[in-house]
Short mmCIF file of C-alpha atoms in Angstrom, two decimals:
data_model
loop_
_atom_site.label_atom_id
_atom_site.label_comp_id
_atom_site.label_asym_id
_atom_site.label_seq_id
_atom_site.Cartn_x
_atom_site.Cartn_y
_atom_site.Cartn_z
CA GLU A 1 -28.57 31.83 -21.97
CA GLU A 2 -24.90 32.74 -21.53
CA TRP A 3 -22.55 29.79 -21.05
CA TYR A 4 -21.14 31.14 -17.79
CA ASN A 5 -24.60 31.13 -16.22
CA LYS A 6 -24.46 27.33 -16.37
CA LEU A 7 -21.28 27.02 -14.30
CA PRO A 8 -21.52 25.08 -11.02
CA GLY A 9 -21.39 26.79 -7.67
CA GLU A 10 -22.80 29.97 -6.16
CA GLU A 11 -22.27 33.49 -7.48
CA LEU A 12 -20.32 35.43 -4.84
CA LEU A 13 -19.45 38.71 -6.56
CA ASN A 14 -20.86 40.60 -9.54
CA GLU A 15 -19.87 44.22 -9.89
CA VAL A 16 -18.32 46.77 -12.25
CA ILE A 17 -14.81 47.99 -11.42
CA GLN A 18 -13.52 51.28 -12.80
CA THR A 19 -10.06 50.70 -14.27
CA ASN A 20 -9.27 54.33 -15.23
CA CYS A 21 -6.57 53.19 -17.63
CA GLU A 22 -5.65 54.20 -21.15
CA ARG A 23 -6.11 51.97 -24.16
CA ASP A 24 -3.20 49.57 -24.85
CA GLU A 25 -1.67 50.49 -21.50
CA PRO A 26 -1.32 47.65 -18.96
CA LYS A 27 -2.46 48.36 -15.44
CA GLU A 28 -2.39 46.19 -12.33
CA ILE A 29 -5.67 46.05 -10.42
CA ARG A 30 -5.97 44.05 -7.20
CA ILE A 31 -9.28 42.35 -6.41
CA PRO A 32 -9.41 40.87 -2.87
CA LEU A 33 -10.81 37.33 -2.87
CA LYS A 34 -9.93 36.18 0.65
CA ALA A 35 -13.47 36.87 1.89
CA TYR A 36 -14.82 34.23 -0.50
CA LEU A 37 -12.53 31.43 0.73
CA LYS A 38 -12.96 29.31 3.84
CA LYS A 39 -12.40 31.53 6.87
CA ASP A 40 -10.33 29.17 9.01
CA SER A 41 -8.00 27.70 6.40
CA GLY A 42 -8.18 30.13 3.47
CA VAL A 43 -8.67 27.32 0.94
CA GLY A 44 -11.33 26.97 -1.73
CA GLN A 45 -12.17 26.78 -5.43
CA LEU A 46 -13.12 29.93 -7.36
CA ILE A 47 -14.00 30.64 -10.99
CA VAL A 48 -13.32 34.26 -11.97
CA LEU A 49 -14.83 35.78 -15.13
CA ILE A 50 -13.71 39.19 -16.42
CA GLU A 51 -15.48 40.94 -19.28
CA PRO A 52 -15.92 44.54 -20.48
CA THR A 53 -19.14 46.45 -20.01
CA LYS A 54 -21.24 46.92 -23.12
CA LYS A 55 -20.49 50.65 -23.09
CA ALA A 56 -16.72 50.08 -22.95
CA TRP A 57 -16.92 47.43 -25.67
CA ASP A 58 -18.86 49.72 -28.01
CA GLU A 59 -16.32 52.51 -27.50
CA CYS A 60 -13.26 50.34 -28.22
CA GLN A 61 -14.51 47.70 -30.65
CA ALA A 62 -16.66 47.61 -33.76
CA ASN A 63 -17.46 43.92 -33.29
CA ASN A 64 -20.78 42.52 -32.19
CA TRP A 65 -21.38 42.31 -28.43
CA GLN A 66 -21.73 38.53 -28.60
CA TYR A 67 -18.07 38.30 -29.71
CA ARG A 68 -16.71 40.23 -26.73
CA GLN A 69 -13.66 38.85 -24.97
CA ILE A 70 -14.33 37.03 -21.69
CA ILE A 71 -11.34 36.05 -19.57
CA SER A 72 -12.01 33.02 -17.38
CA VAL A 73 -9.68 31.85 -14.61
CA TRP A 74 -10.04 28.82 -12.35
CA LEU A 75 -8.33 29.45 -9.00
CA GLN A 76 -7.41 26.53 -6.77
CA CYS A 77 -6.47 27.89 -3.37
CA THR A 78 -5.09 24.74 -1.78
CA ARG A 79 -2.27 23.38 0.34
CA LEU A 80 -2.38 20.04 -1.49
CA ALA A 81 -0.26 18.91 -4.43
CA ALA A 82 -1.14 15.83 -6.49
CA ASP A 83 1.27 14.07 -8.83
CA VAL A 84 -0.72 11.82 -11.17
CA PHE A 85 0.84 9.04 -13.26
CA VAL A 86 -1.23 6.87 -15.59
CA CYS A 87 -0.29 3.86 -17.66
CA SER A 88 -2.48 1.64 -19.82
CA GLY A 89 -1.17 -1.60 -18.32
CA ILE A 90 -1.06 -4.81 -20.31
CA TYR A 91 -3.62 -6.80 -22.25
CA LYS A 92 -5.02 -9.51 -20.01
CA LEU A 93 -6.50 -12.65 -21.51
CA LYS A 94 -9.60 -14.28 -20.11
CA GLY A 95 -11.03 -17.64 -21.03
CA LYS A 96 -9.40 -20.42 -23.03
CA TRP A 97 -6.87 -19.37 -25.68
CA THR A 98 -4.66 -21.24 -28.13
CA PHE A 99 -1.26 -19.66 -28.80
CA TYR A 100 0.63 -19.87 -32.08
CA LEU A 101 4.29 -18.89 -32.14
CA GLN A 102 5.51 -17.16 -35.28
CA PHE A 103 9.15 -16.29 -35.96
CA ILE A 104 9.99 -13.31 -38.18
CA PRO A 105 13.55 -12.17 -39.06
CA LEU A 106 14.26 -8.46 -38.69
CA ASN A 107 14.77 -7.99 -42.42
CA SER A 108 11.53 -9.67 -43.46
CA SER A 109 7.83 -9.08 -42.94
CA GLN A 110 6.82 -12.66 -43.80
CA PRO A 111 7.18 -15.83 -41.69
CA THR A 112 10.03 -18.07 -42.70
CA ASN A 113 11.31 -21.52 -41.79
CA ILE A 114 14.49 -21.02 -39.79
CA THR A 115 16.08 -22.75 -36.87
CA LEU A 116 15.98 -21.29 -33.37
CA ARG A 117 19.72 -20.56 -33.47
CA LYS A 118 19.24 -18.12 -36.36
CA ILE A 119 16.23 -16.19 -35.07
CA ASN A 120 16.75 -12.42 -35.10
CA SER A 121 13.42 -11.51 -33.52
CA TYR A 122 10.09 -13.09 -32.83
CA SER A 123 6.50 -12.23 -32.15
CA PHE A 124 3.50 -14.23 -31.04
CA PHE A 125 -0.21 -13.87 -31.56
CA ALA A 126 -3.19 -15.58 -29.95
CA LEU A 127 -6.31 -16.96 -31.57
CA PRO A 128 -9.31 -17.72 -29.35
CA VAL A 129 -10.96 -21.09 -29.50
CA ILE A 130 -14.73 -21.47 -29.32
CA ASN A 131 -16.48 -19.80 -26.35
CA SER A 132 -13.38 -17.85 -25.27
CA VAL A 133 -13.73 -14.32 -23.88
CA ALA A 134 -11.29 -11.55 -24.73
CA GLY A 135 -9.77 -9.45 -21.97
CA SER A 136 -9.53 -5.67 -21.64
CA THR A 137 -6.81 -3.12 -21.10
CA SER A 138 -6.09 -2.42 -17.43
CA ASN A 139 -5.75 1.33 -16.79
CA ILE A 140 -3.71 1.99 -13.67
CA LEU A 141 -3.48 5.38 -11.99
CA THR A 142 -0.90 6.23 -9.34
CA ALA A 143 -1.53 9.36 -7.25
CA TRP A 144 1.06 10.91 -4.95
CA VAL A 145 -0.35 13.55 -2.59
CA THR A 146 2.07 15.92 -0.86
CA GLU A 147 2.09 19.31 0.85
CA LEU A 148 2.32 22.06 -1.74
CA MET A 149 4.67 24.19 0.36
CA THR A 150 7.15 21.54 1.48
CA GLY A 151 6.58 18.41 -0.62
CA ALA A 152 6.04 16.24 2.47
CA PRO A 153 3.74 13.23 1.88
CA ILE A 154 0.14 13.42 3.12
CA ASN A 155 -1.35 10.34 4.75
CA GLN A 156 -5.07 9.42 4.57
CA ALA A 157 -5.96 11.83 1.78
CA ILE A 158 -9.03 10.75 -0.22
CA VAL A 159 -8.37 10.35 -3.96
CA SER A 160 -11.38 9.98 -6.29
CA VAL A 161 -11.63 9.43 -10.03
CA SER A 162 -14.37 7.89 -12.17
CA ASN A 163 -16.49 6.90 -9.14
CA LYS A 164 -13.56 5.04 -7.59
CA THR A 165 -12.02 6.15 -4.30
CA LYS A 166 -8.79 5.26 -2.54
CA GLU A 167 -6.91 6.57 0.51
CA THR A 168 -3.22 7.45 0.46
CA ASN A 169 -0.74 5.57 2.64
CA GLN A 170 2.01 7.01 4.85
CA GLN A 171 4.10 7.76 1.74
CA GLY A 172 1.19 9.74 0.26
CA LEU A 173 0.67 7.11 -2.45
CA CYS A 174 -2.38 5.27 -3.70
CA ILE A 175 -3.02 3.13 -6.78
CA ILE A 176 -6.38 2.91 -8.53
CA GLU A 177 -6.77 0.09 -11.05
CA ASN A 178 -9.23 -0.03 -13.94
CA TYR A 179 -10.40 3.52 -13.31
CA THR A 180 -11.68 3.71 -16.90
CA THR A 181 -12.29 1.41 -19.83
CA GLN A 182 -10.19 1.47 -22.97
CA ASN A 183 -12.72 3.31 -25.16
CA ASP A 184 -14.28 5.51 -22.49
CA GLU A 185 -13.48 9.15 -23.31
CA SER A 186 -15.98 10.84 -20.97
CA ILE A 187 -14.69 13.97 -19.27
CA GLU A 188 -15.58 12.63 -15.81
CA ASN A 189 -12.92 9.94 -16.14
CA ARG A 190 -10.23 12.58 -16.69
CA ILE A 191 -10.89 14.55 -13.48
CA LEU A 192 -9.13 13.54 -10.28
CA VAL A 193 -10.22 14.99 -6.92
CA VAL A 194 -8.06 14.94 -3.78
CA GLU A 195 -9.54 15.81 -0.37
CA LYS A 196 -7.97 16.18 3.06
CA ASP A 197 -10.00 17.69 5.92
CA ASP A 198 -11.56 20.88 4.48
CA ASP A 199 -9.02 21.17 1.64
CA GLN A 200 -9.52 20.02 -1.93
CA CYS A 201 -7.57 20.05 -5.19
CA MET A 202 -8.38 18.76 -8.66
CA SER A 203 -6.37 17.57 -11.63
CA VAL A 204 -8.04 17.51 -15.05
CA ASP A 205 -7.27 15.98 -18.45
CA ILE A 206 -5.73 12.72 -17.25
CA TYR A 207 -4.29 10.71 -20.13
CA SER A 208 -2.13 7.62 -20.39
CA TYR A 209 1.11 7.72 -22.34
CA ALA A 210 4.07 5.53 -23.12
CA SER A 211 6.04 4.46 -20.06
CA VAL A 212 9.70 5.43 -19.88
CA PRO A 213 11.43 3.48 -17.08
CA ASP A 214 13.78 5.26 -14.69
CA ALA A 215 12.89 8.78 -15.81
CA TYR A 216 12.93 12.11 -13.97
CA VAL A 217 9.73 14.17 -14.16
CA TRP A 218 9.45 17.87 -13.31
CA HIS A 219 6.81 20.36 -12.27
CA VAL A 220 7.95 24.00 -12.23
CA PHE A 221 5.80 27.08 -11.60
CA ASN A 222 6.23 30.74 -10.68
CA ASP A 223 4.34 33.07 -8.36
CA ARG A 224 2.58 34.92 -11.21
CA GLY A 225 2.70 35.11 -14.97
CA LEU A 226 3.31 38.84 -15.53
CA TYR A 227 6.32 40.85 -14.35
CA LYS A 228 7.80 44.31 -14.72
CA PRO A 229 11.48 45.33 -14.70
CA LYS A 230 13.14 45.42 -11.26
CA GLU A 231 10.52 43.08 -9.78
CA GLU A 232 11.49 39.91 -7.91
CA VAL A 233 10.60 36.58 -9.52
CA HIS A 234 9.93 33.48 -7.42
CA ILE A 235 10.15 30.02 -9.01
CA LYS A 236 9.37 26.74 -7.27
CA GLY A 237 9.70 23.21 -8.58
CA TYR A 238 9.51 19.53 -7.73
CA VAL A 239 11.54 16.71 -9.22
CA ARG A 240 10.40 13.09 -9.03
CA PHE A 241 12.18 9.91 -10.03
CA LEU A 242 9.58 7.81 -11.84
CA LYS A 243 10.07 4.07 -11.97
CA VAL A 244 7.74 1.67 -13.77
CA LYS A 245 7.17 -1.40 -11.62
CA ASP A 246 4.99 -4.15 -13.03
CA GLU A 247 1.89 -2.29 -14.29
CA ALA A 248 2.16 0.81 -12.08
CA LYS A 249 4.27 3.96 -12.11
CA LEU A 250 5.82 4.59 -8.69
CA PRO A 251 7.37 8.01 -7.99
CA THR A 252 10.05 8.74 -5.40
CA TYR A 253 11.78 11.93 -4.27
CA ALA A 254 14.72 13.00 -6.39
CA HIS A 255 17.95 14.14 -4.74
CA GLY A 256 20.96 16.10 -5.88
CA THR A 257 21.73 19.48 -7.44
CA ILE A 258 19.72 21.33 -10.10
CA HIS A 259 21.65 23.40 -12.64
CA TYR A 260 19.46 26.04 -14.27
CA THR A 261 19.67 28.89 -16.78
CA ILE A 262 17.08 31.67 -17.12
CA TYR A 263 16.44 33.49 -20.42
CA ASP A 264 14.24 36.43 -21.38
CA PRO A 265 11.69 36.15 -24.26
CA ARG A 266 14.39 37.20 -26.75
CA GLY A 267 16.75 34.43 -25.71
CA GLN A 268 19.13 36.62 -23.71
CA GLN A 269 20.56 34.89 -20.65
CA LEU A 270 19.54 36.51 -17.37
CA GLN A 271 20.98 34.13 -14.81
CA GLU A 272 22.80 30.82 -14.49
CA SER A 273 23.28 29.03 -11.20
CA GLN A 274 22.50 25.86 -9.26
CA VAL A 275 20.33 24.90 -6.31
CA GLU A 276 20.21 21.87 -4.03
CA LEU A 277 17.05 19.76 -3.82
CA ASN A 278 15.62 19.40 -0.32
CA ASN A 279 14.55 16.13 1.29
CA TYR A 280 11.29 16.18 -0.67
CA GLY A 281 12.81 16.81 -4.09
CA ALA A 282 11.75 20.48 -4.08
CA PHE A 283 13.69 23.63 -4.91
CA ASP A 284 13.18 27.41 -4.80
CA VAL A 285 14.74 30.04 -7.03
CA LYS A 286 14.34 33.81 -6.76
CA PHE A 287 15.98 36.64 -8.66
CA THR A 288 15.35 40.29 -9.53
CA LEU A 289 14.70 41.36 -13.10
CA PRO A 290 17.15 44.00 -14.37
CA ASP A 291 15.94 47.49 -15.16
CA ASN A 292 16.53 47.09 -18.91
CA VAL A 293 15.09 43.57 -19.27
CA ASN A 294 13.12 42.86 -22.45
CA LEU A 295 9.78 41.29 -21.49
CA ASP A 296 8.01 41.54 -24.87
#
């Protein structure tokens, strides 16, 4: 059985479309999908698979049919945006522990007898006494749900991950503690689902990484990935100021001016300018590609 027959959901469209294009010649073909989204809001989740017919594959390729190219695209038609920040927290101790303090100079890897006034650095380790119970790493996830178009926070959105559910506050924030264990690598624990009314968005592959206090984080995207000369390009982005507080990462809206430079694939500068962030830390950039632009 083909792998795509095991995908979740209901099959909505299955038909052959005549492209009428020459080999190695790009051609833009529009496939309306609005009818397969929710009628009132126009939101929904779609998986689109594109593959050649067996006849077309045999004419263009000498490879076996089972090695044909299948293009798969996951479309999230949503008005929701979810910023997800994960940190591994700290190691919490449970039970009765005995602590031993060990002083180690910076230029030595072995303990040495020195006075406190001459200590360059120190470390400590803990040894459990009988019947003590070790703790576990506390994984903490911070989700910030906003409107995709404006960046405004969304209140009372439902955030779910690893069978745990929280609701966002008036700032669009919610914190989920211990959403996964330290050694749990199951795919379900790396999928976050956000729901508000009939809208839904998902974020996959959630991983923890080293915390960098007082850092700016960016998310920049364009309206489509393929352009031709003389077409208009639209770029949108969000900037967040990420501050680590205790064991959680708390984002806030960034403010100020963004200076940007746009290059073509060959490194030639196309545009240089600046744009002001709005109240929600968002910005929009649009420009027209020149007639002689190199897009290879």
